[in-house]
Every structure is written in C-alpha cells, then in structure tokens.
Amino acid sequence: STETLEQIKDIKKFLGIGYTPEEIYLIMNKIGFPKNNETQKKSIEFKKRLTVGTLARQVGVSARTIKHWEEKGIIEPDMRSEGGFRLYSGVFVYLCELIKDLQLFGYSLEEIKITSDFFREFLEIEGKIETYSREETEKKLNIMLHAIQQLTNKMNLLKEGISHWEKLVNKKKREISILKKTNYKREISSKDE
C-alpha cells in the first residue's frame, strides 16, 4: 500500500541519517514518522485513545456498562497503556452509541455482538482492503449489506408501530379532553343546583 511505501522511504531516510534499526523501531512505535497532512489528520484521529471512563462519559453510560459490553465480546480495547489501562480509539464512541440505539430497538446483546463484529470487520476492510481475498471481501460485504437490509426492515416495522401508537395516543388524548370537559360541566351543573 502507499502507506507502507512511505514507511519504507522514511526508514531509508533515518538509516541514511545514521539511526540504528532499533532506534528507528522505537521512533516508529513512540511517535511515528512525519506524515503528509491528510495522512496525519487520519492518524491523529485514529490515535486518540480513550480510557473506559472517558469513553463512558462521551457516550453517556457508566464505566460498568462499557466493561459489561467488553465482557460480552461486543467491544474490545484497541490497546492497553503501560499502566494496564484499557484504551479505545475514537471510533468506539460511534460504536457504543450504535449499541445503545440497538438496545432501544430491542436487540439482545447477542444480536448486538453480531452487528459489532460487522462494524469491526468493516473498519478492518476499509482500513486495508487487502486484509482478505477479493472473494472473501465480497462475501463479507454482501453479508453486511444483508444485515443492514434486515435492520432497515426492522426499523420500518418500528416506524409503522410508532405511527399506530401516535394515532392511538392522540385519539385517547382527545377522548380524555372530552371527558374532562364533561366532568367540568358536571361540576358547574352541581353548583347551579
């Protein structure tokens, strides 16, 4: 890939300056090589690491909920800090919000794990399409499209249900208002007597 070629060029530059392979390895892992603006923006966004507590606050759930999702295999940290803290990339904010939404739609944690697995596979393929063979990538993408269609069908059923309940609630509000007026008139009638 282009990124790999850029890294090879950077390694050659550092070797030419006099750095040892061990020093270059440390530089790559600690701070990375200088990048062009577009690559640098993506890299900075990807490298933003969130602790469990920070992720929980940004998503609006408890740290215990994040840990529970982790125990169920729905999410898993990208890495651990030197102190052993679990760290998540910024993309997990979106994933956790998706998990919350799916729970509102009545999805079980097992169903959400399947969706989460699709999400992670998509990011993997998007990040490096060569991860899988062309056929395997095509198969995985078709499965994802099918899952999205199923979700769309379920959302359409929910929309129909919501529409039905909105009509029912509005009808009941009108009936209650009529009963309130009738009750009020009854109260006035009893005072007149």
Coordinates of N, CA and C in Angstrom, one line a residue:
S1 N 0.8 -1.2 0.0 CA 0.0 0.0 0.0 C 0.9 1.3 0.0
T2 N 0.3 2.4 -0.3 CA 1.0 3.7 -0.3 C 1.6 4.0 1.1
E3 N 0.9 3.7 2.1 CA 1.4 4.0 3.5 C 2.7 3.1 3.8
T4 N 2.7 1.9 3.3 CA 3.8 1.0 3.5 C 5.0 1.5 2.8
L5 N 4.8 2.0 1.5 CA 5.9 2.5 0.7 C 6.4 3.8 1.4
E6 N 5.6 4.6 1.9 CA 6.0 5.8 2.6 C 6.8 5.5 3.9
Q7 N 6.4 4.4 4.6 CA 7.2 4.0 5.8 C 8.6 3.5 5.3
I8 N 8.7 2.8 4.2 CA 10.0 2.3 3.8 C 10.9 3.4 3.4
K9 N 10.3 4.4 2.7 CA 11.1 5.6 2.4 C 11.6 6.3 3.7
D10 N 10.7 6.4 4.7 CA 11.1 7.1 5.9 C 12.2 6.3 6.6
I11 N 12.1 5.0 6.6 CA 13.1 4.1 7.2 C 14.5 4.4 6.6
K12 N 14.5 4.4 5.2 CA 15.7 4.7 4.5 C 16.3 6.0 4.8
K13 N 15.4 7.0 5.0 CA 15.9 8.4 5.3 C 16.6 8.3 6.7
F14 N 16.0 7.7 7.7 CA 16.5 7.6 9.0 C 17.8 6.8 9.0
L15 N 17.9 5.7 8.2 CA 19.1 4.9 8.1 C 20.2 5.8 7.6
G16 N 19.9 6.6 6.5 CA 20.8 7.5 5.9 C 21.4 8.5 6.8
I17 N 20.6 9.0 7.8 CA 21.0 10.0 8.8 C 21.9 9.3 9.8
G18 N 21.8 8.0 10.0 CA 22.7 7.4 11.0 C 22.0 6.7 12.1
Y19 N 20.6 6.6 12.1 CA 19.9 5.9 13.1 C 20.1 4.4 12.9
T20 N 20.1 3.7 14.1 CA 20.2 2.2 14.0 C 18.7 1.7 13.8
P21 N 18.6 0.4 13.3 CA 17.3 -0.1 13.2 C 16.5 -0.2 14.5
E22 N 17.2 -0.4 15.6 CA 16.5 -0.4 16.9 C 15.9 1.0 17.2
E23 N 16.7 2.0 16.9 CA 16.3 3.4 17.2 C 15.1 3.8 16.3
I24 N 15.2 3.3 15.1 CA 14.0 3.6 14.1 C 12.8 2.9 14.6
Y25 N 12.9 1.7 15.1 CA 11.8 0.9 15.6 C 11.1 1.7 16.8
L26 N 12.0 2.2 17.7 CA 11.4 3.0 18.8 C 10.7 4.2 18.3
I27 N 11.3 4.9 17.4 CA 10.7 6.1 16.8 C 9.3 5.8 16.2
M28 N 9.3 4.7 15.4 CA 8.0 4.3 14.8 C 6.9 4.1 15.8
N29 N 7.3 3.4 16.9 CA 6.3 3.0 17.9 C 5.9 4.1 18.9
K30 N 6.9 5.0 19.2 CA 6.6 6.0 20.1 C 5.9 7.2 19.5
I31 N 6.4 7.8 18.4 CA 5.9 9.0 17.8 C 5.5 8.9 16.4
G32 N 6.0 7.8 15.7 CA 5.7 7.7 14.3 C 6.5 8.6 13.4
F33 N 6.4 8.4 12.1 CA 7.2 9.2 11.2 C 6.4 10.4 10.8
P34 N 7.0 11.5 10.3 CA 6.3 12.6 9.8 C 5.4 12.2 8.6
K35 N 4.2 12.8 8.6 CA 3.3 12.4 7.5 C 2.7 13.6 6.8
N36 N 2.2 13.3 5.6 CA 1.5 14.4 4.9 C 0.3 14.8 5.7
N37 N -0.3 16.0 5.4 CA -1.5 16.5 6.1 C -2.6 15.5 6.2
E38 N -3.0 15.0 5.1 CA -4.2 14.1 5.1 C -4.0 12.8 5.9
T39 N -2.8 12.2 5.7 CA -2.5 11.0 6.5 C -2.3 11.4 7.9
Q40 N -1.8 12.5 8.2 CA -1.6 13.0 9.6 C -2.9 13.2 10.3
K41 N -3.9 13.8 9.6 CA -5.2 14.0 10.2 C -5.8 12.7 10.6
K42 N -5.8 11.7 9.7 CA -6.4 10.4 9.9 C -5.7 9.8 11.1
S43 N -4.4 9.9 11.1 CA -3.6 9.2 12.1 C -3.9 9.8 13.5
I44 N -4.0 11.1 13.5 CA -4.2 11.8 14.8 C -5.6 11.4 15.3
E45 N -6.6 11.3 14.4 CA -8.0 11.0 14.8 C -8.0 9.5 15.3
F46 N -7.3 8.6 14.6 CA -7.2 7.2 15.0 C -6.5 7.0 16.3
K47 N -5.4 7.8 16.5 CA -4.6 7.6 17.7 C -5.2 8.2 19.0
K48 N -6.3 9.0 18.9 CA -6.9 9.5 20.1 C -7.4 8.3 20.9
R49 N -6.8 8.1 22.0 CA -7.2 7.0 22.8 C -8.0 7.4 24.0
L50 N -9.0 6.7 24.3 CA -9.9 7.0 25.4 C -9.9 5.9 26.5
T51 N -9.9 6.3 27.7 CA -10.0 5.3 28.8 C -11.4 4.9 28.9
V52 N -11.7 3.8 29.7 CA -13.0 3.4 29.9 C -13.9 4.5 30.4
G53 N -13.4 5.2 31.4 CA -14.2 6.3 32.0 C -14.5 7.4 31.0
T54 N -13.5 7.8 30.2 CA -13.7 8.9 29.2 C -14.7 8.4 28.1
L55 N -14.6 7.2 27.7 CA -15.5 6.6 26.7 C -16.9 6.6 27.2
A56 N -17.0 6.2 28.5 CA -18.3 6.1 29.1 C -19.0 7.5 29.2
R57 N -18.2 8.5 29.6 CA -18.7 9.8 29.7 C -19.2 10.4 28.3
Q58 N -18.4 10.1 27.3 CA -18.7 10.6 26.0 C -20.0 10.0 25.4
V59 N -20.2 8.7 25.8 CA -21.4 8.0 25.3 C -22.6 8.2 26.2
G60 N -22.4 8.6 27.4 CA -23.5 8.7 28.3 C -23.9 7.5 29.0
V61 N -23.0 6.6 29.3 CA -23.3 5.3 30.0 C -22.2 5.2 31.2
S62 N -22.4 4.2 32.0 CA -21.5 4.1 33.1 C -20.3 3.3 32.6
A63 N -19.2 3.4 33.4 CA -18.0 2.6 33.0 C -18.3 1.2 33.2
R64 N -19.1 0.8 34.1 CA -19.5 -0.6 34.3 C -20.2 -1.1 33.0
T65 N -21.0 -0.3 32.4 CA -21.7 -0.7 31.1 C -20.6 -1.0 30.0
I66 N -19.6 -0.2 29.9 CA -18.6 -0.4 28.9 C -17.9 -1.7 29.2
K67 N -17.6 -1.9 30.5 CA -16.9 -3.2 30.9 C -17.8 -4.4 30.6
H68 N -19.1 -4.2 30.9 CA -20.1 -5.3 30.6 C -20.1 -5.7 29.1
W69 N -20.1 -4.6 28.2 CA -20.1 -4.9 26.8 C -18.8 -5.6 26.4
E70 N -17.7 -5.2 27.1 CA -16.4 -5.8 26.8 C -16.4 -7.3 27.2
E71 N -17.0 -7.6 28.4 CA -17.1 -9.0 28.9 C -17.9 -9.8 27.9
K72 N -18.9 -9.2 27.3 CA -19.8 -9.9 26.3 C -19.1 -10.1 24.9
G73 N -18.0 -9.4 24.8 CA -17.3 -9.5 23.5 C -17.8 -8.5 22.4
I74 N -18.7 -7.6 22.9 CA -19.3 -6.6 21.9 C -18.2 -5.6 21.5
I75 N -17.4 -5.2 22.5 CA -16.3 -4.3 22.2 C -15.1 -4.8 22.8
E76 N -13.9 -4.4 22.3 CA -12.7 -4.8 22.9 C -11.7 -3.7 22.7
P77 N -10.9 -3.4 23.8 CA -10.0 -2.3 23.7 C -9.0 -2.5 22.5
D78 N -8.6 -1.3 22.0 CA -7.5 -1.3 20.9 C -6.2 -1.7 21.5
M79 N -5.9 -1.2 22.7 CA -4.6 -1.5 23.3 C -4.7 -1.2 24.8
R80 N -3.6 -1.4 25.5 CA -3.5 -1.1 26.9 C -2.4 -0.1 27.1
S81 N -2.5 0.7 28.1 CA -1.5 1.7 28.4 C -0.4 0.9 29.2
E82 N 0.7 1.6 29.4 CA 1.8 1.0 30.2 C 1.4 0.6 31.6
G83 N 0.4 1.4 32.1 CA -0.1 1.1 33.4 C -1.2 0.0 33.4
G84 N -1.5 -0.6 32.2 CA -2.5 -1.6 32.1 C -4.0 -1.1 31.9
F85 N -4.1 0.2 31.7 CA -5.5 0.7 31.4 C -5.9 0.4 30.0
R86 N -7.2 0.0 29.9 CA -7.7 -0.3 28.6 C -7.9 1.0 27.8
L87 N -7.5 1.0 26.6 CA -7.7 2.2 25.7 C -8.4 1.9 24.5
Y88 N -9.3 2.9 24.1 CA -10.1 2.7 22.9 C -9.9 3.8 21.9
S89 N -9.9 3.6 20.6 CA -9.8 4.6 19.7 C -11.1 5.4 19.6
G90 N -11.1 6.6 19.1 CA -12.2 7.5 19.0 C -13.4 6.9 18.3
V91 N -13.2 5.9 17.4 CA -14.3 5.3 16.7 C -15.3 4.5 17.6
F92 N -14.8 4.2 18.8 CA -15.6 3.4 19.8 C -16.8 4.3 20.3
V93 N -16.6 5.6 20.2 CA -17.7 6.5 20.7 C -18.9 6.2 19.7
Y94 N -18.7 6.1 18.4 CA -19.7 5.8 17.5 C -20.3 4.4 17.7
L95 N -19.4 3.4 17.9 CA -19.8 2.1 18.1 C -20.7 1.9 19.4
C96 N -20.3 2.6 20.4 CA -21.1 2.5 21.7 C -22.4 3.2 21.5
E97 N -22.5 4.3 20.8 CA -23.8 4.9 20.5 C -24.7 4.0 19.7
L98 N -24.1 3.3 18.8 CA -24.8 2.3 18.0 C -25.4 1.2 18.9
I99 N -24.6 0.7 19.8 CA -25.0 -0.3 20.8 C -26.2 0.2 21.6
K100 N -26.1 1.4 22.1 CA -27.2 2.0 22.8 C -28.5 2.0 22.0
D101 N -28.4 2.5 20.8 CA -29.5 2.6 19.9 C -30.1 1.2 19.6
L102 N -29.3 0.2 19.4 CA -29.8 -1.1 19.1 C -30.5 -1.7 20.3
Q103 N -30.0 -1.3 21.5 CA -30.7 -1.8 22.7 C -32.1 -1.1 22.8
L104 N -32.2 0.1 22.4 CA -33.5 0.8 22.4 C -34.5 0.1 21.4
F105 N -33.9 -0.4 20.3 CA -34.8 -1.1 19.3 C -35.1 -2.6 19.8
G106 N -34.6 -3.0 21.0 CA -35.0 -4.3 21.5 C -34.0 -5.4 21.1
Y107 N -32.9 -5.0 20.6 CA -31.9 -6.1 20.2 C -31.3 -6.7 21.4
S108 N -31.0 -8.0 21.4 CA -30.4 -8.6 22.5 C -28.9 -8.4 22.4
L109 N -28.1 -8.6 23.5 CA -26.7 -8.4 23.4 C -26.0 -9.3 22.4
E110 N -26.6 -10.5 22.3 CA -26.1 -11.5 21.3 C -26.2 -10.9 19.9
E111 N -27.4 -10.3 19.6 CA -27.6 -9.7 18.2 C -26.7 -8.5 18.1
I112 N -26.5 -7.7 19.1 CA -25.7 -6.5 19.1 C -24.2 -6.9 18.8
K113 N -23.8 -8.1 19.4 CA -22.4 -8.5 19.2 C -22.2 -8.8 17.7
I114 N -23.2 -9.4 17.0 CA -23.1 -9.7 15.6 C -22.9 -8.4 14.8
T115 N -23.7 -7.4 15.1 CA -23.6 -6.1 14.5 C -22.2 -5.5 14.8
S116 N -21.8 -5.6 16.0 CA -20.5 -5.0 16.4 C -19.3 -5.7 15.6
D117 N -19.5 -7.0 15.5 CA -18.5 -7.8 14.7 C -18.4 -7.3 13.3
F118 N -19.6 -7.0 12.7 CA -19.7 -6.5 11.3 C -19.0 -5.1 11.3
F119 N -19.2 -4.3 12.3 CA -18.7 -3.0 12.3 C -17.1 -3.0 12.3
R120 N -16.6 -3.9 13.2 CA -15.1 -4.0 13.3 C -14.6 -4.6 12.0
E121 N -15.2 -5.6 11.4 CA -14.8 -6.1 10.1 C -14.8 -5.1 9.0
F122 N -15.8 -4.2 9.0 CA -15.9 -3.2 8.0 C -14.7 -2.2 8.2
L123 N -14.4 -1.8 9.4 CA -13.3 -0.9 9.6 C -12.0 -1.6 9.2
E124 N -11.9 -2.9 9.4 CA -10.7 -3.6 9.0 C -10.5 -3.6 7.5
I125 N -11.6 -3.9 6.8 CA -11.6 -3.9 5.3 C -11.4 -2.5 4.8
E126 N -12.1 -1.5 5.4 CA -11.9 -0.1 4.9 C -10.5 0.4 5.1
G127 N -9.9 0.0 6.2 CA -8.5 0.4 6.5 C -7.5 -0.2 5.6
K128 N -7.8 -1.5 5.2 CA -6.8 -2.2 4.4 C -7.6 -3.3 3.6
I129 N -8.0 -2.9 2.4 CA -8.9 -3.8 1.7 C -8.2 -5.2 1.3
E130 N -6.9 -5.2 1.4 CA -6.2 -6.4 1.1 C -6.2 -7.4 2.2
T131 N -6.8 -7.1 3.4 CA -6.9 -7.9 4.5 C -7.4 -9.3 4.1
Y132 N -8.4 -9.4 3.3 CA -9.0 -10.6 2.9 C -8.9 -10.7 1.4
S133 N -9.1 -11.9 0.8 CA -9.1 -12.1 -0.6 C -10.2 -11.3 -1.2
R134 N -10.2 -11.1 -2.5 CA -11.3 -10.4 -3.2 C -12.6 -11.1 -2.9
E135 N -12.6 -12.4 -3.1 CA -13.8 -13.2 -2.9 C -14.4 -13.1 -1.5
E136 N -13.4 -13.3 -0.5 CA -13.8 -13.2 0.9 C -14.4 -11.8 1.2
T137 N -13.7 -10.8 0.7 CA -14.1 -9.4 1.0 C -15.5 -9.2 0.4
E138 N -15.8 -9.7 -0.8 CA -17.1 -9.6 -1.4 C -18.1 -10.3 -0.6
K139 N -17.8 -11.5 -0.1 CA -18.8 -12.3 0.7 C -19.1 -11.5 2.0
K140 N -18.1 -11.0 2.6 CA -18.3 -10.3 3.9 C -19.1 -9.0 3.7
L141 N -18.8 -8.3 2.6 CA -19.6 -7.1 2.3 C -21.0 -7.4 2.0
N142 N -21.3 -8.5 1.3 CA -22.7 -8.9 1.0 C -23.4 -9.3 2.2
I143 N -22.8 -10.0 3.1 CA -23.4 -10.3 4.4 C -23.7 -9.0 5.2
M144 N -22.8 -8.1 5.2 CA -23.1 -6.8 5.9 C -24.3 -6.1 5.2
L145 N -24.4 -6.1 3.9 CA -25.5 -5.4 3.2 C -26.8 -6.1 3.6
H146 N -26.8 -7.4 3.7 CA -28.0 -8.2 4.0 C -28.4 -7.8 5.5
A147 N -27.4 -7.7 6.4 CA -27.7 -7.4 7.8 C -28.3 -6.0 7.9
I148 N -27.8 -5.1 7.0 CA -28.3 -3.7 7.0 C -29.7 -3.7 6.5
Q149 N -30.0 -4.5 5.5 CA -31.4 -4.6 5.0 C -32.3 -5.2 6.0
Q150 N -31.9 -6.1 6.8 CA -32.7 -6.7 7.9 C -33.0 -5.6 8.9
L151 N -31.9 -4.8 9.3 CA -32.1 -3.7 10.2 C -33.1 -2.7 9.6
T152 N -33.0 -2.4 8.4 CA -33.9 -1.4 7.7 C -35.3 -1.9 7.8
N153 N -35.5 -3.2 7.5 CA -36.9 -3.8 7.6 C -37.4 -3.7 9.0
K154 N -36.6 -4.0 10.0 CA -37.0 -3.9 11.4 C -37.3 -2.4 11.8
M155 N -36.5 -1.5 11.3 CA -36.8 0.0 11.5 C -38.2 0.4 10.9
N156 N -38.4 -0.1 9.7 CA -39.7 0.2 9.0 C -40.9 -0.4 9.9
L157 N -40.7 -1.6 10.4 CA -41.8 -2.1 11.3 C -42.0 -1.2 12.5
L158 N -40.8 -0.8 13.1 CA -40.9 0.1 14.3 C -41.6 1.4 13.9
K159 N -41.3 2.0 12.7 CA -41.9 3.2 12.3 C -43.4 3.0 12.2
E160 N -43.8 1.9 11.6 CA -45.3 1.6 11.5 C -45.9 1.5 12.9
G161 N -45.2 0.8 13.8 CA -45.7 0.6 15.1 C -45.8 2.0 15.8
I162 N -44.8 2.8 15.7 CA -44.8 4.2 16.3 C -46.0 5.0 15.7
S163 N -46.2 4.9 14.4 CA -47.3 5.7 13.8 C -48.6 5.2 14.3
H164 N -48.8 3.9 14.5 CA -50.0 3.4 15.0 C -50.2 3.9 16.5
W165 N -49.2 3.8 17.3 CA -49.3 4.3 18.7 C -49.5 5.8 18.8
E166 N -48.9 6.6 17.9 CA -49.2 8.0 17.9 C -50.6 8.3 17.6
K167 N -51.2 7.6 16.6 CA -52.7 7.8 16.3 C -53.5 7.4 17.6
L168 N -53.2 6.2 18.2 CA -53.9 5.8 19.3 C -53.8 6.8 20.5
V169 N -52.6 7.2 20.7 CA -52.4 8.2 21.9 C -53.1 9.5 21.6
N170 N -53.0 10.0 20.4 CA -53.8 11.2 20.0 C -55.3 11.0 20.2
K171 N -55.8 9.9 19.8 CA -57.2 9.6 20.0 C -57.6 9.6 21.4
K172 N -56.8 8.9 22.3 CA -57.0 8.9 23.7 C -56.9 10.2 24.3
K173 N -56.0 11.1 23.9 CA -55.9 12.4 24.4 C -57.2 13.2 24.1
R174 N -57.7 13.1 22.9 CA -59.0 13.7 22.6 C -60.1 13.2 23.5
E175 N -60.2 11.9 23.6 CA -61.2 11.3 24.5 C -61.1 11.8 25.9
I176 N -59.9 11.9 26.4 CA -59.7 12.3 27.8 C -60.1 13.8 27.9
S177 N -59.7 14.6 26.9 CA -60.1 16.0 26.9 C -61.6 16.2 26.9
I178 N -62.3 15.4 26.2 CA -63.8 15.4 26.1 C -64.3 15.0 27.5
L179 N -63.8 14.0 28.1 CA -64.2 13.6 29.5 C -64.0 14.7 30.5
K180 N -62.8 15.3 30.4 CA -62.5 16.4 31.3 C -63.6 17.6 31.2
K181 N -63.9 17.9 29.9 CA -65.0 18.9 29.7 C -66.3 18.5 30.3
T182 N -66.6 17.2 30.0 CA -67.9 16.7 30.6 C -67.9 16.7 32.1
N183 N -66.7 16.4 32.7 CA -66.6 16.4 34.1 C -66.7 17.8 34.7
Y184 N -66.1 18.8 33.9 CA -66.1 20.2 34.3 C -67.6 20.7 34.3
K185 N -68.3 20.4 33.2 CA -69.7 20.8 33.1 C -70.5 20.2 34.2
R186 N -70.2 19.0 34.6 CA -70.9 18.3 35.6 C -70.7 19.1 36.9
E187 N -69.5 19.5 37.2 CA -69.2 20.3 38.4 C -70.0 21.6 38.4
I188 N -70.0 22.3 37.2 CA -70.7 23.5 37.1 C -72.2 23.3 37.4
S189 N -72.8 22.2 36.8 CA -74.2 21.9 36.9 C -74.5 21.7 38.4
S190 N -73.7 21.0 39.1 CA -74.0 20.7 40.5 C -73.9 22.0 41.4
K191 N -73.1 23.0 41.0 CA -73.1 24.2 41.7 C -74.3 25.1 41.5
D192 N -74.9 24.9 40.3 CA -76.1 25.7 39.9 C -77.3 25.2 40.7
E193 N -77.3 23.9 41.1 CA -78.5 23.4 41.7 C -78.6 23.8 43.1

